[in-house]
XYZ file of C-alpha atoms in Angstrom:
342
model
C -0.325 16.128 6.645
C -1.643 12.838 5.262
C -3.984 13.272 2.309
C -6.631 10.637 1.643
C -8.378 10.222 -1.713
C -11.399 7.961 -1.356
C -10.082 4.460 -0.641
C -6.558 5.099 -1.949
C -3.446 4.798 0.214
C -2.710 8.104 1.980
C -0.297 10.749 0.679
C 2.201 11.613 3.428
C 4.455 14.672 3.676
C 7.962 13.489 4.596
C 9.223 17.051 5.096
C 9.003 16.934 8.913
C 11.699 14.243 8.984
C 14.229 16.844 7.854
C 13.002 19.446 10.335
C 13.691 19.896 14.044
C 10.020 20.226 14.914
C 9.124 17.427 17.375
C 5.389 18.000 17.001
C 5.566 17.668 13.204
C 7.769 14.577 13.530
C 5.333 12.997 15.963
C 2.517 13.595 13.477
C 4.595 12.068 10.676
C 5.270 9.027 12.858
C 1.573 8.598 13.568
C 0.628 8.874 9.885
C 3.185 6.323 8.747
C 2.279 3.945 11.561
C -1.398 4.071 10.607
C -0.585 3.516 6.930
C 1.641 0.533 7.761
C -1.015 -1.061 9.930
C -4.076 -0.452 7.743
C -2.846 -0.450 4.155
C 0.853 -1.299 3.896
C 0.990 1.430 1.209
C 1.314 5.194 1.085
C 2.625 7.899 -1.224
C 5.580 9.931 0.016
C 6.026 13.587 -0.982
C 8.531 16.277 0.047
C 11.406 13.812 0.249
C 14.988 14.698 -0.726
C 15.256 13.084 -4.191
C 15.573 15.844 -6.840
C 12.900 15.872 -9.538
C 15.640 16.345 -12.158
C 17.253 13.057 -11.092
C 13.900 11.270 -11.222
C 13.253 12.550 -14.745
C 16.722 11.500 -15.841
C 16.173 7.948 -14.574
C 12.883 7.656 -16.459
C 14.474 9.091 -19.622
C 17.411 6.674 -19.450
C 14.989 3.817 -18.889
C 12.983 4.781 -21.976
C 16.202 4.965 -24.012
C 17.209 1.441 -22.992
C 13.858 -0.149 -23.795
C 13.867 1.424 -27.258
C 16.910 -0.675 -28.176
C 16.329 -3.675 -30.463
C 15.392 -6.887 -28.673
C 18.557 -8.628 -29.861
C 20.628 -5.881 -28.251
C 18.710 -6.014 -24.976
C 19.074 -9.796 -24.879
C 22.867 -9.365 -24.831
C 22.401 -8.051 -21.287
C 20.073 -10.825 -20.099
C 20.008 -11.125 -16.322
C 20.588 -14.892 -16.380
C 23.861 -14.821 -18.308
C 26.292 -14.504 -15.394
C 24.451 -15.569 -12.249
C 24.256 -12.122 -10.634
C 20.645 -11.361 -11.570
C 21.589 -8.041 -13.132
C 20.458 -6.865 -16.529
C 17.598 -7.465 -18.916
C 14.401 -9.341 -18.077
C 12.293 -10.145 -21.184
C 8.559 -9.762 -21.612
C 6.524 -12.383 -19.746
C 9.481 -13.588 -17.676
C 7.225 -13.527 -14.597
C 3.720 -14.928 -14.328
C 2.222 -14.157 -10.939
C -1.394 -15.128 -11.551
C -0.807 -17.924 -14.081
C -3.683 -16.595 -16.235
C -1.773 -15.993 -19.460
C 1.658 -16.690 -20.958
C 3.173 -14.222 -18.509
C 3.079 -10.641 -17.243
C 3.133 -7.973 -19.947
C 6.279 -6.098 -18.962
C 10.024 -6.135 -19.516
C 12.645 -4.979 -17.055
C 16.272 -4.239 -16.302
C 17.848 -5.044 -12.918
C 20.595 -2.987 -11.282
C 22.033 -2.762 -7.789
C 25.106 -1.520 -6.005
C 27.876 -2.051 -8.548
C 30.292 -4.355 -6.703
C 33.569 -5.809 -7.935
C 34.116 -9.550 -8.288
C 36.567 -9.526 -5.367
C 34.049 -8.006 -2.948
C 33.602 -10.396 0.043
C 29.810 -10.575 -0.395
C 30.207 -11.323 -4.099
C 32.751 -14.065 -3.396
C 30.390 -15.501 -0.763
C 27.538 -15.431 -3.321
C 25.267 -13.419 -1.065
C 21.856 -12.703 -2.541
C 21.650 -9.591 -4.697
C 25.358 -8.771 -4.559
C 27.434 -8.364 -7.703
C 28.443 -6.190 -10.663
C 25.976 -4.328 -12.856
C 25.586 -4.569 -16.600
C 25.599 -1.249 -18.467
C 24.428 -1.162 -22.110
C 27.100 0.157 -24.474
C 24.635 0.628 -27.350
C 22.600 3.305 -25.626
C 23.136 6.863 -26.956
C 25.092 8.044 -23.906
C 26.427 5.014 -21.975
C 28.371 7.100 -19.450
C 25.287 9.137 -18.596
C 23.228 5.965 -18.178
C 25.739 4.513 -15.727
C 26.282 7.720 -13.731
C 22.537 8.380 -13.494
C 21.747 4.885 -12.253
C 24.558 4.899 -9.711
C 23.626 8.328 -8.379
C 19.978 7.359 -8.182
C 20.728 4.056 -6.429
C 22.827 5.823 -3.813
C 20.174 8.508 -3.260
C 17.399 5.941 -2.919
C 19.452 3.926 -0.438
C 19.755 7.038 1.718
C 16.013 7.698 1.477
C 15.244 4.093 2.428
C 17.432 4.446 5.527
C 15.619 7.688 6.434
C 12.277 5.936 6.051
C 13.407 3.033 8.220
C 14.380 5.582 10.872
C 10.757 6.731 10.973
C 9.612 3.102 11.111
C 11.886 2.767 14.168
C 9.912 5.629 15.699
C 6.587 3.966 14.891
C 7.667 0.759 16.638
C 9.154 2.428 19.716
C 12.654 1.124 18.920
C 15.821 2.798 20.096
C 17.524 5.099 17.615
C 19.755 3.177 15.235
C 18.038 -0.178 15.795
C 18.048 -0.840 12.040
C 21.583 0.449 11.436
C 23.241 -2.969 11.084
C 20.361 -4.113 8.856
C 21.119 -1.169 6.550
C 24.840 -1.911 6.182
C 25.788 -3.127 2.696
C 22.169 -3.904 1.887
C 20.476 -5.924 -0.780
C 18.963 -3.008 -2.704
C 17.656 -3.654 -6.202
C 16.796 -0.970 -8.727
C 14.484 -2.209 -11.447
C 13.597 -0.348 -14.628
C 10.208 -1.469 -15.955
C 8.456 -0.977 -19.282
C 4.803 -1.908 -19.816
C 3.760 -1.942 -23.498
C 0.288 -0.680 -24.445
C -2.334 -3.267 -23.588
C -5.420 -4.143 -25.604
C -8.379 -2.821 -23.508
C -10.331 -5.948 -24.420
C -7.848 -8.047 -22.431
C -8.039 -5.972 -19.233
C -9.962 -8.645 -17.351
C -7.362 -11.315 -18.004
C -4.069 -9.709 -19.088
C -1.848 -8.188 -16.422
C 1.076 -5.808 -16.724
C 2.085 -7.530 -13.521
C -0.176 -9.931 -11.694
C -1.358 -9.617 -8.121
C 1.531 -10.175 -5.745
C 3.180 -8.988 -2.570
C 6.801 -7.839 -2.459
C 9.109 -9.983 -0.385
C 11.713 -7.537 0.951
C 11.504 -4.868 3.648
C 10.333 -1.714 1.820
C 9.711 -0.787 -1.808
C 9.703 2.780 -3.157
C 8.194 3.148 -6.604
C 8.699 6.022 -9.016
C 5.972 5.898 -11.663
C 5.203 8.030 -14.693
C 1.833 9.726 -15.242
C 0.262 6.783 -17.090
C -1.401 5.057 -14.145
C -2.374 1.407 -13.863
C -1.100 0.514 -10.389
C -3.817 -0.949 -8.163
C -3.727 -1.938 -4.489
C -6.001 -4.336 -2.655
C -8.222 -2.676 -0.036
C -9.157 -5.105 2.716
C -11.839 -2.809 4.114
C -13.799 -2.524 0.861
C -12.720 -5.950 -0.465
C -11.724 -4.539 -3.832
C -8.954 -3.014 -5.933
C -8.247 0.730 -5.790
C -6.195 2.788 -8.231
C -3.088 4.600 -6.976
C -3.257 7.994 -8.687
C 0.167 9.073 -10.010
C 1.572 12.195 -8.356
C 4.482 14.021 -9.919
C 7.680 13.434 -7.924
C 6.018 11.181 -5.331
C 7.085 7.705 -4.283
C 4.567 4.936 -3.803
C 5.895 3.156 -0.716
C 4.877 -0.324 0.332
C 6.064 -2.832 2.875
C 7.219 -6.289 1.858
C 6.673 -9.719 3.375
C 9.930 -9.450 5.305
C 8.629 -6.421 7.219
C 5.293 -8.132 7.850
C 7.134 -11.157 9.230
C 9.514 -8.950 11.227
C 6.608 -7.152 12.925
C 4.737 -10.382 13.676
C 2.019 -9.365 11.167
C 1.445 -6.028 12.875
C 2.415 -4.209 9.674
C 0.861 -5.198 6.361
C 2.462 -6.416 3.148
C -0.336 -5.786 0.682
C -1.296 -7.199 -2.695
C -0.894 -4.986 -5.744
C -0.961 -5.334 -9.521
C -0.681 -3.320 -12.741
C -3.226 -3.243 -15.577
C -2.187 -0.752 -18.240
C -5.500 0.385 -19.753
C -4.060 3.708 -20.974
C -3.285 2.641 -24.526
C 0.203 4.088 -23.962
C 3.550 2.796 -22.800
C 4.046 2.872 -19.048
C 7.402 3.272 -17.303
C 8.118 2.797 -13.618
C 11.201 2.379 -11.444
C 10.780 0.407 -8.214
C 13.566 0.350 -5.640
C 13.544 -2.711 -3.375
C 15.391 -2.374 -0.064
C 15.942 -5.674 1.732
C 18.909 -5.140 4.046
C 22.218 -6.796 4.831
C 22.180 -10.405 3.566
C 23.789 -11.696 6.792
C 21.295 -9.909 9.061
C 19.010 -12.212 11.065
C 15.380 -11.104 10.914
C 13.488 -12.078 14.048
C 10.389 -10.729 15.758
C 10.825 -7.128 16.901
C 10.627 -6.575 20.694
C 7.460 -4.448 20.644
C 5.689 -6.882 18.309
C 6.095 -10.093 20.289
C 2.768 -11.575 21.400
C 2.864 -11.911 25.227
C 1.160 -15.306 25.089
C 1.935 -16.872 21.700
C 5.319 -15.231 21.144
C 6.671 -14.921 17.596
C 4.731 -16.377 14.656
C 7.861 -16.933 12.573
C 11.344 -18.317 13.337
C 14.460 -16.193 12.757
C 15.918 -16.217 9.241
C 18.747 -14.397 7.487
C 17.980 -11.884 4.767
C 19.976 -14.048 2.336
C 17.955 -17.191 3.039
C 14.625 -15.373 2.996
C 15.279 -13.563 -0.275
C 16.766 -16.617 -1.988
C 13.680 -18.665 -1.178
C 11.190 -16.012 -2.267
C 13.065 -15.315 -5.500
C 13.039 -19.011 -6.384
C 9.267 -19.072 -5.841
C 8.735 -16.020 -8.066
C 10.702 -17.281 -11.052
C 10.098 -20.973 -10.551
C 7.043 -23.140 -10.831
C 6.000 -23.105 -7.191
C 2.428 -21.961 -6.709
C 3.483 -20.470 -3.379
C 5.125 -17.698 -5.379
C 2.028 -16.774 -7.358
C 0.634 -14.497 -4.668
C 2.457 -15.529 -1.558
C 0.299 -16.709 1.317
C -1.438 -13.371 1.945
C -5.159 -12.850 1.193
C -5.013 -15.214 -1.788
C -8.627 -16.282 -1.405
C -9.900 -12.712 -1.333
C -8.149 -11.868 -4.572
C -9.328 -15.034 -6.280
C -12.905 -14.175 -5.389
C -12.649 -10.616 -6.679
C -11.207 -11.315 -10.151
């Protein structure tokens, strides 16, 4: 049953997906469809990711970020062209209000060898991982991240199966999209923030994600906020132990001809404590062509967007995010509303 707290995104029980109860599955489909259409965000509970694995990922993340800066810089994501590894504080600057967003990160993905065909072809998001040798237990770090990445990929595919149901698509419609996907795991650390800077400083500025779906594991600190179109304001997303905050990205919004929403969100860490989170970005096979889904085509105007490969879409959006283009500050979604509210 979907749980609603004030204006927050709903909390949805994913348990029926694993059952054989058609009534419960129909209810789950309806809840996720409504969340995708109205908010683009929801929290997912009763999934199949073990709590012990979640805690291990957070613990390994904390261990990495405690390393000296000089050590972390050895694993900088820009050193080898694969976008894997360390991302320093203020590397991104979504709202262009300050010197940059107050967070540091570490990128991982499916650990592919240099002779993998997608790596040779330089497909977006495909390549080998970096694993820090200076961490207390390097083998545990690597095994935990690889197990977690595999488990999250499976959960993303399960979720996309339900999205198939919501869109009236035949079973397996997204199967080729899910083959050898671009799937980024990102460890994030938000240092304590001076409360006096809360109106200007951002842990991460207002933005939309640009892939298909994102599933965020967050600690108990709080700070994540989502834009609510109905109330024209920001709402907090209350942390729930073991839950995933799920949101759709711009690719899914484009794919559904704007039927489903890719929503603005940000982080302001007012807690006075460190905040750790682990988003998992699932964006699909880089060679897959994303074009308007059959049930989403407007009978008169047709598709709003031309077909594009996952590789080309992600490459363009990534360049916007880390480059100087103002298009990448907030995307082209509800920018005026956010500017008026902050």
